[in-house]
């Protein structure tokens, strides 16, 4: 059964908000996405999980950014393409804590923040669609 790309993207963002504390699991048969958060007791973030949720033939966990190579590797791809003069500084930046805050400040100074968001959005869509294809998940819209 196909899944809406927008639902998949929303679940991907939920997982990425707190890596390791939020999970989204897709049922391959029904395309229902089960959300679970170790961080929240709110019912909207804690669906009742089926008893067979560990069955990989029926369920697959929605990946996070790192699993799809959308963290540091994506930043470095963007830097190579759009900020080649800043590449070494950005690479060094991402060897330390607080890299994204510094990176964002640099993007603002260079007036390329919107370009980064567009680059990241396109890469995310491409990576999620590839992940779906690899996992035999049909996507609508």
PDB file of C-alpha atoms in Angstrom:
ATOM      1  CA  UNK A   1       0.000   0.000   0.000  1.00  0.00           C
ATOM      2  CA  UNK A   2       1.519   3.392  -0.962  1.00  0.00           C
ATOM      3  CA  UNK A   3       2.469   6.036   1.573  1.00  0.00           C
ATOM      4  CA  UNK A   4       2.100   9.769   1.113  1.00  0.00           C
ATOM      5  CA  UNK A   5       5.486  11.415   0.680  1.00  0.00           C
ATOM      6  CA  UNK A   6       4.337  14.255   2.939  1.00  0.00           C
ATOM      7  CA  UNK A   7       3.511  11.773   5.730  1.00  0.00           C
ATOM      8  CA  UNK A   8       6.906  10.153   5.260  1.00  0.00           C
ATOM      9  CA  UNK A   9       8.646  13.532   5.375  1.00  0.00           C
ATOM     10  CA  UNK A  10       6.751  14.549   8.527  1.00  0.00           C
ATOM     11  CA  UNK A  11       7.777  11.287  10.196  1.00  0.00           C
ATOM     12  CA  UNK A  12      11.386  11.768   9.058  1.00  0.00           C
ATOM     13  CA  UNK A  13      11.411  15.230  10.642  1.00  0.00           C
ATOM     14  CA  UNK A  14       9.893  13.823  13.848  1.00  0.00           C
ATOM     15  CA  UNK A  15      12.664  11.216  14.063  1.00  0.00           C
ATOM     16  CA  UNK A  16      15.288  13.873  13.363  1.00  0.00           C
ATOM     17  CA  UNK A  17      14.089  16.257  16.077  1.00  0.00           C
ATOM     18  CA  UNK A  18      15.626  14.149  18.789  1.00  0.00           C
ATOM     19  CA  UNK A  19      17.809  11.395  17.383  1.00  0.00           C
ATOM     20  CA  UNK A  20      17.496   8.233  19.419  1.00  0.00           C
ATOM     21  CA  UNK A  21      14.531   9.488  21.451  1.00  0.00           C
ATOM     22  CA  UNK A  22      11.908   9.624  18.699  1.00  0.00           C
ATOM     23  CA  UNK A  23      10.944   6.744  16.445  1.00  0.00           C
ATOM     24  CA  UNK A  24       8.564   6.397  13.547  1.00  0.00           C
ATOM     25  CA  UNK A  25       7.829   2.914  12.264  1.00  0.00           C
ATOM     26  CA  UNK A  26       6.057   2.212   8.985  1.00  0.00           C
ATOM     27  CA  UNK A  27       3.773  -0.772   8.550  1.00  0.00           C
ATOM     28  CA  UNK A  28       4.511  -2.167   5.097  1.00  0.00           C
ATOM     29  CA  UNK A  29       1.015  -3.665   4.718  1.00  0.00           C
ATOM     30  CA  UNK A  30      -1.145  -0.691   5.738  1.00  0.00           C
ATOM     31  CA  UNK A  31       1.273   2.273   5.353  1.00  0.00           C
ATOM     32  CA  UNK A  32       0.320   3.373   8.876  1.00  0.00           C
ATOM     33  CA  UNK A  33       3.153   5.141  10.652  1.00  0.00           C
ATOM     34  CA  UNK A  34       3.497   4.506  14.381  1.00  0.00           C
ATOM     35  CA  UNK A  35       5.138   7.311  16.341  1.00  0.00           C
ATOM     36  CA  UNK A  36       6.939   6.764  19.614  1.00  0.00           C
ATOM     37  CA  UNK A  37       8.888   9.142  21.822  1.00  0.00           C
ATOM     38  CA  UNK A  38      10.985   8.262  24.845  1.00  0.00           C
ATOM     39  CA  UNK A  39      10.984  11.983  25.567  1.00  0.00           C
ATOM     40  CA  UNK A  40       7.236  12.590  25.852  1.00  0.00           C
ATOM     41  CA  UNK A  41       4.260  11.016  27.568  1.00  0.00           C
ATOM     42  CA  UNK A  42       1.850  12.776  25.206  1.00  0.00           C
ATOM     43  CA  UNK A  43      -0.456  10.349  23.392  1.00  0.00           C
ATOM     44  CA  UNK A  44       0.063  12.135  20.071  1.00  0.00           C
ATOM     45  CA  UNK A  45       3.714  11.011  20.157  1.00  0.00           C
ATOM     46  CA  UNK A  46       3.129   7.536  21.531  1.00  0.00           C
ATOM     47  CA  UNK A  47       0.951   5.296  19.408  1.00  0.00           C
ATOM     48  CA  UNK A  48       0.111   1.911  20.811  1.00  0.00           C
ATOM     49  CA  UNK A  49       2.580  -0.336  19.019  1.00  0.00           C
ATOM     50  CA  UNK A  50       1.486  -3.669  17.539  1.00  0.00           C
ATOM     51  CA  UNK A  51       2.766  -6.806  19.245  1.00  0.00           C
ATOM     52  CA  UNK A  52       4.735  -7.825  16.151  1.00  0.00           C
ATOM     53  CA  UNK A  53       6.472  -4.448  15.648  1.00  0.00           C
ATOM     54  CA  UNK A  54       9.877  -6.192  15.633  1.00  0.00           C
ATOM     55  CA  UNK A  55       8.912  -8.172  12.503  1.00  0.00           C
ATOM     56  CA  UNK A  56      11.099  -6.593   9.819  1.00  0.00           C
ATOM     57  CA  UNK A  57       9.041  -8.174   7.050  1.00  0.00           C
ATOM     58  CA  UNK A  58       6.043  -6.078   8.143  1.00  0.00           C
ATOM     59  CA  UNK A  59       7.618  -2.967   9.702  1.00  0.00           C
ATOM     60  CA  UNK A  60      10.495  -0.663   8.901  1.00  0.00           C
ATOM     61  CA  UNK A  61      11.862   2.206  11.000  1.00  0.00           C
ATOM     62  CA  UNK A  62      11.932   5.604   9.325  1.00  0.00           C
ATOM     63  CA  UNK A  63      15.605   6.614   9.103  1.00  0.00           C
ATOM     64  CA  UNK A  64      17.204   9.741  10.516  1.00  0.00           C
ATOM     65  CA  UNK A  65      19.492  12.215   8.742  1.00  0.00           C
ATOM     66  CA  UNK A  66      22.659  10.364   9.631  1.00  0.00           C
ATOM     67  CA  UNK A  67      21.367   7.094   8.233  1.00  0.00           C
ATOM     68  CA  UNK A  68      20.721   8.827   4.910  1.00  0.00           C
ATOM     69  CA  UNK A  69      24.008  10.746   4.831  1.00  0.00           C
ATOM     70  CA  UNK A  70      22.253  14.089   5.278  1.00  0.00           C
ATOM     71  CA  UNK A  71      24.342  15.451   8.135  1.00  0.00           C
ATOM     72  CA  UNK A  72      27.959  16.515   7.790  1.00  0.00           C
ATOM     73  CA  UNK A  73      28.412  14.914   4.324  1.00  0.00           C
ATOM     74  CA  UNK A  74      25.584  17.049   2.932  1.00  0.00           C
ATOM     75  CA  UNK A  75      27.029  20.205   4.492  1.00  0.00           C
ATOM     76  CA  UNK A  76      30.401  19.464   2.920  1.00  0.00           C
ATOM     77  CA  UNK A  77      28.763  18.819  -0.483  1.00  0.00           C
ATOM     78  CA  UNK A  78      27.049  22.197  -0.214  1.00  0.00           C
ATOM     79  CA  UNK A  79      30.286  23.888   0.813  1.00  0.00           C
ATOM     80  CA  UNK A  80      32.172  22.360  -2.138  1.00  0.00           C
ATOM     81  CA  UNK A  81      29.500  23.497  -4.572  1.00  0.00           C
ATOM     82  CA  UNK A  82      28.415  26.864  -3.171  1.00  0.00           C
ATOM     83  CA  UNK A  83      31.102  28.084  -0.770  1.00  0.00           C
ATOM     84  CA  UNK A  84      34.394  26.679  -2.085  1.00  0.00           C
ATOM     85  CA  UNK A  85      36.432  29.492  -0.501  1.00  0.00           C
ATOM     86  CA  UNK A  86      34.977  28.568   2.913  1.00  0.00           C
ATOM     87  CA  UNK A  87      35.262  24.787   2.522  1.00  0.00           C
ATOM     88  CA  UNK A  88      38.250  24.305   4.849  1.00  0.00           C
ATOM     89  CA  UNK A  89      36.687  26.506   7.531  1.00  0.00           C
ATOM     90  CA  UNK A  90      33.406  24.605   7.304  1.00  0.00           C
ATOM     91  CA  UNK A  91      35.155  21.240   7.483  1.00  0.00           C
ATOM     92  CA  UNK A  92      37.029  22.422  10.583  1.00  0.00           C
ATOM     93  CA  UNK A  93      33.776  23.830  12.012  1.00  0.00           C
ATOM     94  CA  UNK A  94      32.184  20.374  11.764  1.00  0.00           C
ATOM     95  CA  UNK A  95      34.972  18.735  13.706  1.00  0.00           C
ATOM     96  CA  UNK A  96      33.807  20.644  16.810  1.00  0.00           C
ATOM     97  CA  UNK A  97      30.646  20.936  18.902  1.00  0.00           C
ATOM     98  CA  UNK A  98      28.077  23.549  17.935  1.00  0.00           C
ATOM     99  CA  UNK A  99      28.868  23.251  14.241  1.00  0.00           C
ATOM    100  CA  UNK A 100      25.361  23.836  12.890  1.00  0.00           C
ATOM    101  CA  UNK A 101      24.953  27.092  14.806  1.00  0.00           C
ATOM    102  CA  UNK A 102      28.263  28.362  13.416  1.00  0.00           C
ATOM    103  CA  UNK A 103      27.427  27.064   9.956  1.00  0.00           C
ATOM    104  CA  UNK A 104      24.079  28.853   9.978  1.00  0.00           C
ATOM    105  CA  UNK A 105      25.780  32.097  11.041  1.00  0.00           C
ATOM    106  CA  UNK A 106      28.219  31.731   8.138  1.00  0.00           C
ATOM    107  CA  UNK A 107      25.358  31.101   5.711  1.00  0.00           C
ATOM    108  CA  UNK A 108      23.653  34.269   6.896  1.00  0.00           C
ATOM    109  CA  UNK A 109      26.873  36.282   6.543  1.00  0.00           C
ATOM    110  CA  UNK A 110      27.356  34.930   3.003  1.00  0.00           C
ATOM    111  CA  UNK A 111      23.679  35.518   2.192  1.00  0.00           C
ATOM    112  CA  UNK A 112      23.114  31.898   1.110  1.00  0.00           C
ATOM    113  CA  UNK A 113      20.798  30.611   3.850  1.00  0.00           C
ATOM    114  CA  UNK A 114      17.852  30.149   1.447  1.00  0.00           C
ATOM    115  CA  UNK A 115      20.138  28.401  -1.009  1.00  0.00           C
ATOM    116  CA  UNK A 116      21.194  25.992   1.754  1.00  0.00           C
ATOM    117  CA  UNK A 117      17.575  25.266   2.707  1.00  0.00           C
ATOM    118  CA  UNK A 118      16.737  24.536  -0.929  1.00  0.00           C
ATOM    119  CA  UNK A 119      19.816  22.312  -1.322  1.00  0.00           C
ATOM    120  CA  UNK A 120      18.993  20.436   1.894  1.00  0.00           C
ATOM    121  CA  UNK A 121      15.327  20.025   0.954  1.00  0.00           C
ATOM    122  CA  UNK A 122      16.109  18.581  -2.474  1.00  0.00           C
ATOM    123  CA  UNK A 123      18.736  16.234  -1.051  1.00  0.00           C
ATOM    124  CA  UNK A 124      16.325  15.075   1.654  1.00  0.00           C
ATOM    125  CA  UNK A 125      13.585  14.321  -0.859  1.00  0.00           C
ATOM    126  CA  UNK A 126      16.011  12.484  -3.126  1.00  0.00           C
ATOM    127  CA  UNK A 127      17.428  10.437  -0.218  1.00  0.00           C
ATOM    128  CA  UNK A 128      13.987   9.540   1.165  1.00  0.00           C
ATOM    129  CA  UNK A 129      12.719   8.457  -2.243  1.00  0.00           C
ATOM    130  CA  UNK A 130      15.849   6.320  -2.744  1.00  0.00           C
ATOM    131  CA  UNK A 131      15.343   4.813   0.721  1.00  0.00           C
ATOM    132  CA  UNK A 132      11.754   3.961  -0.214  1.00  0.00           C
ATOM    133  CA  UNK A 133      12.877   2.318  -3.416  1.00  0.00           C
ATOM    134  CA  UNK A 134      15.516   0.252  -1.579  1.00  0.00           C
ATOM    135  CA  UNK A 135      12.887  -0.850   0.942  1.00  0.00           C
ATOM    136  CA  UNK A 136      10.195  -1.572  -1.679  1.00  0.00           C
ATOM    137  CA  UNK A 137       7.937   1.187  -0.356  1.00  0.00           C
ATOM    138  CA  UNK A 138       5.548   2.789  -2.799  1.00  0.00           C
ATOM    139  CA  UNK A 139       5.174   6.582  -2.486  1.00  0.00           C
ATOM    140  CA  UNK A 140       2.393   8.894  -3.637  1.00  0.00           C
ATOM    141  CA  UNK A 141       2.739  12.625  -4.390  1.00  0.00           C
TER     142      UNK A 141
END
